[in-house]
PDB file of C-alpha atoms and ligand atoms in Angstrom:
ATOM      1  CA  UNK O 240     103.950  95.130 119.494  1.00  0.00           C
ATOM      2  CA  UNK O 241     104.562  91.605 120.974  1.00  0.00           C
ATOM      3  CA  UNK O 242     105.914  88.393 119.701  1.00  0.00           C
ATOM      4  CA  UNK O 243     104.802  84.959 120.586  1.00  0.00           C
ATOM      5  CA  UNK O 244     105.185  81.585 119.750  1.00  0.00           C
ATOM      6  CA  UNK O 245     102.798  79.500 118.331  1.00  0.00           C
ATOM      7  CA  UNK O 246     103.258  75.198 117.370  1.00  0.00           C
ATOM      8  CA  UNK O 247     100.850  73.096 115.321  1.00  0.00           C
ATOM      9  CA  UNK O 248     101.017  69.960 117.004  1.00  0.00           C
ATOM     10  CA  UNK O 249     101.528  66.978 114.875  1.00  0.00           C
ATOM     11  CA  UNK O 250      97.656  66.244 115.062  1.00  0.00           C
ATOM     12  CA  UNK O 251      96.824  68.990 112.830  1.00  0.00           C
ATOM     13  CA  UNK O 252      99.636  68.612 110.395  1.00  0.00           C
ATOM     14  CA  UNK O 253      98.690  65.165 110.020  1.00  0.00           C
ATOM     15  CA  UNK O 254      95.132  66.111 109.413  1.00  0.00           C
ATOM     16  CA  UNK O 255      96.298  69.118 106.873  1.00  0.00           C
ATOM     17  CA  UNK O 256      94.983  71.428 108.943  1.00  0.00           C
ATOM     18  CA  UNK O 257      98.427  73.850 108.914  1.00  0.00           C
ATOM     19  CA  UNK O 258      96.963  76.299 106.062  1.00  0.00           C
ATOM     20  CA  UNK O 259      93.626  76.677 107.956  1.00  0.00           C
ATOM     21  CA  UNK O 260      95.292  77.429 111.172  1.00  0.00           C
ATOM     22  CA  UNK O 261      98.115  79.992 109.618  1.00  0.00           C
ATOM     23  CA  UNK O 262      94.469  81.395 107.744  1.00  0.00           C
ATOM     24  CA  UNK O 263      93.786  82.235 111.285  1.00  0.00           C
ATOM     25  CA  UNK O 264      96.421  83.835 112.522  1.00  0.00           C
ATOM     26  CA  UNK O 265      96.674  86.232 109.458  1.00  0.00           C
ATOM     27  CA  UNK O 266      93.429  86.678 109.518  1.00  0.00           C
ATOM     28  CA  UNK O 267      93.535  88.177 113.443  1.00  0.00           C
ATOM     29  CA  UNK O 268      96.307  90.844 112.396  1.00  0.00           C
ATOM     30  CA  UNK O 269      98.997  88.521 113.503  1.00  0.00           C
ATOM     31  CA  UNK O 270     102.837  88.887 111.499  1.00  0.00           C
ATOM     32  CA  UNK O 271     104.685  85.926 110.681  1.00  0.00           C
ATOM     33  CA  UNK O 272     108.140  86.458 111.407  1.00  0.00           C
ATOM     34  CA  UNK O 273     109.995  83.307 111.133  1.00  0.00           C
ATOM     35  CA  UNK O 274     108.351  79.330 110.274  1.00  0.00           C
ATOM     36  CA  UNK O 275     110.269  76.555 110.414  1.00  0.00           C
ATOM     37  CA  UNK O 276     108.386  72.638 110.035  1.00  0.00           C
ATOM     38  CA  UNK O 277     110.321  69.825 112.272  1.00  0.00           C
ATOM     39  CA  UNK O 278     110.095  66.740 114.041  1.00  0.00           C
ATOM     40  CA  UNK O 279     110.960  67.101 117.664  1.00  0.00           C
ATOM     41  CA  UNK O 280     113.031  64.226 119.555  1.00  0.00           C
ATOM     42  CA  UNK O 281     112.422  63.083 122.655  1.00  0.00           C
ATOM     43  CA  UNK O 282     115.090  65.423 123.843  1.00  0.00           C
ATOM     44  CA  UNK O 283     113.748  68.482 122.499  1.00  0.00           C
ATOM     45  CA  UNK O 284     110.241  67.571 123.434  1.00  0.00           C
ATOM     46  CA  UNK O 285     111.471  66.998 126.827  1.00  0.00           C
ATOM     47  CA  UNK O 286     113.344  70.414 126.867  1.00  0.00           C
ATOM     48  CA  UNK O 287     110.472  72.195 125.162  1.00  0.00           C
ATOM     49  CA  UNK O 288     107.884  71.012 128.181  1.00  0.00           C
ATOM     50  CA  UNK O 289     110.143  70.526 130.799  1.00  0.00           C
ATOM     51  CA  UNK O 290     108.037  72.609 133.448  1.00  0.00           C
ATOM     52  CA  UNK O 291     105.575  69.449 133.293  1.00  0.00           C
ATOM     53  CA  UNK O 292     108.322  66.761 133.459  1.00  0.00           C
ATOM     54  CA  UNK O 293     106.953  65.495 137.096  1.00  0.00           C
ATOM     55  CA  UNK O 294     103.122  65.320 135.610  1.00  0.00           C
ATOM     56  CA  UNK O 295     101.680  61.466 135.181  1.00  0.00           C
ATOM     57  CA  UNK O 296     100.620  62.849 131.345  1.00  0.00           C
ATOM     58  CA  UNK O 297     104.301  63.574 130.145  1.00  0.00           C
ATOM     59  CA  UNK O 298     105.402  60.168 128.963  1.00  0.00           C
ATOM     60  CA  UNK O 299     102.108  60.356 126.476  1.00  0.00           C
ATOM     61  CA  UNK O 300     102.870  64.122 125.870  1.00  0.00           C
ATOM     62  CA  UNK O 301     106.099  63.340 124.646  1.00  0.00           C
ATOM     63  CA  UNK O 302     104.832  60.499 122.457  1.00  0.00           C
ATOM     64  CA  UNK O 303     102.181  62.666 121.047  1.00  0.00           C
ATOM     65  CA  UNK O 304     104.921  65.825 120.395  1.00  0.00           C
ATOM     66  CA  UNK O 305     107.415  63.358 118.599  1.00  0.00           C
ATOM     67  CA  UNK O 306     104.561  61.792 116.281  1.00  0.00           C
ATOM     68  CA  UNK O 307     104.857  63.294 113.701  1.00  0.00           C
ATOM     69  CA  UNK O 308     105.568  66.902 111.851  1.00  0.00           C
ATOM     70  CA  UNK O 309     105.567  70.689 113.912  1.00  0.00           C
ATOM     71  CA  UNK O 310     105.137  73.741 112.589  1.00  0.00           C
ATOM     72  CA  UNK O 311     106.687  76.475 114.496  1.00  0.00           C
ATOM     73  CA  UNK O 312     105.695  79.721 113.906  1.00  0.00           C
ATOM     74  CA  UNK O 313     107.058  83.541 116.033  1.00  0.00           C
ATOM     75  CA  UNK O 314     104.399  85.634 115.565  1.00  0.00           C
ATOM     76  CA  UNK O 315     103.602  89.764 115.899  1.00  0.00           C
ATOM     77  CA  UNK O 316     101.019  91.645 117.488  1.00  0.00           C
ATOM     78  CA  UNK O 317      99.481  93.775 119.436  1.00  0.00           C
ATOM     79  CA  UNK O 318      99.029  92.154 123.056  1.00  0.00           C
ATOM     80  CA  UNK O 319     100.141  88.593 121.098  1.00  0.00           C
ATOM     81  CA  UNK O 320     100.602  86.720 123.872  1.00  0.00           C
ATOM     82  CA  UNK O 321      97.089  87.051 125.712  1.00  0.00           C
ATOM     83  CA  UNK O 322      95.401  87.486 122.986  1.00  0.00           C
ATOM     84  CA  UNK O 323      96.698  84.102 120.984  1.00  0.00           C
ATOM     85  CA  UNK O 324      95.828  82.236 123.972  1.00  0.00           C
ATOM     86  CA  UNK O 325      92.365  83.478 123.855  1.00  0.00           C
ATOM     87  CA  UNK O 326      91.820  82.537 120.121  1.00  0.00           C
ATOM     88  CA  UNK O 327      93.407  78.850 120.860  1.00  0.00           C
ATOM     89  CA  UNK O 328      91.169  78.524 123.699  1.00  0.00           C
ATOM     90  CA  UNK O 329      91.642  76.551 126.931  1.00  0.00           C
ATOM     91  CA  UNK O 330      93.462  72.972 127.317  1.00  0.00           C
ATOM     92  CA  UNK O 331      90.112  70.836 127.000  1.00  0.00           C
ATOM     93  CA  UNK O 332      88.570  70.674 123.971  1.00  0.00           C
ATOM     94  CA  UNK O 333      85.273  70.524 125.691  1.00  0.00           C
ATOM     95  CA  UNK O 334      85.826  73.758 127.281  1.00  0.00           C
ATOM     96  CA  UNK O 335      86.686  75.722 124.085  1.00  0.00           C
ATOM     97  CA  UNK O 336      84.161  77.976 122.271  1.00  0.00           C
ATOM     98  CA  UNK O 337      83.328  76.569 118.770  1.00  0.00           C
ATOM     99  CA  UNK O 338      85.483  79.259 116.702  1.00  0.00           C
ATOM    100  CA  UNK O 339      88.771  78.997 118.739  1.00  0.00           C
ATOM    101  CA  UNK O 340      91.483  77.368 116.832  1.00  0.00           C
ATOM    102  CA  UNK O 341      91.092  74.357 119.682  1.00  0.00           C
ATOM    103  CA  UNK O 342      87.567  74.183 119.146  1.00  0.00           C
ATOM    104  CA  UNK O 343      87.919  73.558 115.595  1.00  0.00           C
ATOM    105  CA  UNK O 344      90.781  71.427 115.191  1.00  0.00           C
ATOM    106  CA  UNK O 345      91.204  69.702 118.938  1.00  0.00           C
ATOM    107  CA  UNK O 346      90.307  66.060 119.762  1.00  0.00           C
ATOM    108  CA  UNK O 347      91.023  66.012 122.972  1.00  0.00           C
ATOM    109  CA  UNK O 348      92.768  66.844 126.309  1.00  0.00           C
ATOM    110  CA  UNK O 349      96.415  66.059 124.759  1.00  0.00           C
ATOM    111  CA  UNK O 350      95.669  66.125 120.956  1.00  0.00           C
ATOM    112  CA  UNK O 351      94.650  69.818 120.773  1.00  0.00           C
ATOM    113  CA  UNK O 352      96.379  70.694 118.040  1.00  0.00           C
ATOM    114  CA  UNK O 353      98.739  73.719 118.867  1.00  0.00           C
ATOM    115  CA  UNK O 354     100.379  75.481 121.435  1.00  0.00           C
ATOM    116  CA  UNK O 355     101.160  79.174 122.105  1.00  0.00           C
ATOM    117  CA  UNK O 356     103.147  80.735 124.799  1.00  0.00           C
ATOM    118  CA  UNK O 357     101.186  81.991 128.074  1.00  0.00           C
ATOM    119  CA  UNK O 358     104.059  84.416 129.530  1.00  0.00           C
ATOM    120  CA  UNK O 359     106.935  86.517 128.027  1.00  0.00           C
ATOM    121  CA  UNK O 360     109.430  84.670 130.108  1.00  0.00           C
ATOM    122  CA  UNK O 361     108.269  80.672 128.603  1.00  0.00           C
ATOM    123  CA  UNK O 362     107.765  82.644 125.185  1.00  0.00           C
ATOM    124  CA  UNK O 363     111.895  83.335 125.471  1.00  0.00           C
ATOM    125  CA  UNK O 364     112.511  80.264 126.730  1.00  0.00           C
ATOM    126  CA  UNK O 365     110.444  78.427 124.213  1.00  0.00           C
ATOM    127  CA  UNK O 366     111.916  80.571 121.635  1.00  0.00           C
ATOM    128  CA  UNK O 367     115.499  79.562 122.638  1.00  0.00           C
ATOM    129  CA  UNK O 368     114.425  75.807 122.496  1.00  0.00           C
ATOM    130  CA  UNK O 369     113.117  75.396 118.725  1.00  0.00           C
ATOM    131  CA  UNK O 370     115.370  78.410 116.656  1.00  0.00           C
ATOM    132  CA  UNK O 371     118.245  78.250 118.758  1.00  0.00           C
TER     133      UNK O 371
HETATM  134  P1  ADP S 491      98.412  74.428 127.410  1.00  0.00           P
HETATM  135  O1  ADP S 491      98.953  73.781 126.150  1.00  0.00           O
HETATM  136  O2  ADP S 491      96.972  74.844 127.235  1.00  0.00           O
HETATM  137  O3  ADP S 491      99.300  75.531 127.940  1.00  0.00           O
HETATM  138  P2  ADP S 491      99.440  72.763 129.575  1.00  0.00           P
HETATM  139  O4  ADP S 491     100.641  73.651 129.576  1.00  0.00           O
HETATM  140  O5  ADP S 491      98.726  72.543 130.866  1.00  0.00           O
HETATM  141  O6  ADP S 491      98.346  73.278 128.506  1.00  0.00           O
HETATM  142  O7  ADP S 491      99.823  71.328 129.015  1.00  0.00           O
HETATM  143  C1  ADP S 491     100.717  71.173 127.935  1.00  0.00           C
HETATM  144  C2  ADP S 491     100.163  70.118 126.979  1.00  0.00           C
HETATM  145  O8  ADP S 491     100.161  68.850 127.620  1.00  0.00           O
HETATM  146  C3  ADP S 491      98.708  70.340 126.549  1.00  0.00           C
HETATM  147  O9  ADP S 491      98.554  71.264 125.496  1.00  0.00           O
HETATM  148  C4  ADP S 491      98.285  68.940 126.160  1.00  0.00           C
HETATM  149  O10 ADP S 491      98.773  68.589 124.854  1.00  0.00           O
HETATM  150  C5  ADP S 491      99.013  68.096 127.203  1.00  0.00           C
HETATM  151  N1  ADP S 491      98.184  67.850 128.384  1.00  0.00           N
HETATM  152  C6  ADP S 491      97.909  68.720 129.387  1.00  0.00           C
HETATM  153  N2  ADP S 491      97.130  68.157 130.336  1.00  0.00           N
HETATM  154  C7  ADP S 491      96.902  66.881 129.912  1.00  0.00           C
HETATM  155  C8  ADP S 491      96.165  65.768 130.429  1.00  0.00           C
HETATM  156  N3  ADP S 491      95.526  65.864 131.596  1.00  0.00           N
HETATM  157  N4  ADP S 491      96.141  64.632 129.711  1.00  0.00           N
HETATM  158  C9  ADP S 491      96.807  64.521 128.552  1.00  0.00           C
HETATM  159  N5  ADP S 491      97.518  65.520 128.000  1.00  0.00           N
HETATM  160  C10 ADP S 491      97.574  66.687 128.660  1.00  0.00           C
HETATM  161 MG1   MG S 492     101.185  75.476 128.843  1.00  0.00          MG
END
């Protein structure tokens, strides 16, 4: 068993999408182990996404990630971390296959709704970030 991380982005809390989206997750063998809903500051944003902090989209990306309510949510499972990022689907909306999460609930390049961790090492890092 694995554990990764997974955020809904405050896009899809605003749009009540969270119970849909957890629906999900339980419903692809994932284990919530710890939740915790937040509003991330600049700082934390900043801190959370750091490895883009030179990329022309980070001042909107940290506007966007301190709009409003997070969930954040450690998950288990078998292969988690590959295996989330498959059922989020890529980045782009437009690239996503109609039943990933992204495909359902994205609007676009930066509002896509959630996040999950694409290595063990940002997973720990991430981890550290939002639960300390
Ligand atoms: P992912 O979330 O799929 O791992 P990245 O790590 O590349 O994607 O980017 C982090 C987040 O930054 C994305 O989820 C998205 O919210 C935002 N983002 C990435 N690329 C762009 C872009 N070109 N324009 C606007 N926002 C972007
Ligand atoms: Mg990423």
């Amino acid at each position: 068993m694995e554990q990764t991380l997974l955020l809904i982005k405050p896009d899809a809390t605003k749009a009540k999408n969270i119970g849909e989206i957890i629906s999900i997750l339980e419903s692809k063998k994932f284990r919530i182990e710890e939740m915790i809903m937040f509003k991330f500051t600049p700082e934390l944003a900043e801190r959370f996404y750091s490895e883009h902090n030179s990329k022309e989209f980070f001042p909107d990306l940290l506007m966007f990630m301190t709009s409003g309510k997070t969930v954040a949510i450690i998950l288990t499972g078998k292969n988690a971390i590959s295996r989330l990022r498959h059922i989020i689907g890529p980045t782009d909306p437009e690239m996503c296959e109609p039943d990933t999460i992204r495909g359902k609930y994205a609007s676009s390049m930066r509002r896509n709704a959630v996040h999950a961790s694409d290595s063990e090492e940002h997973f720990l890092a991430e981890r550290r970030v939002i639960f300390g």
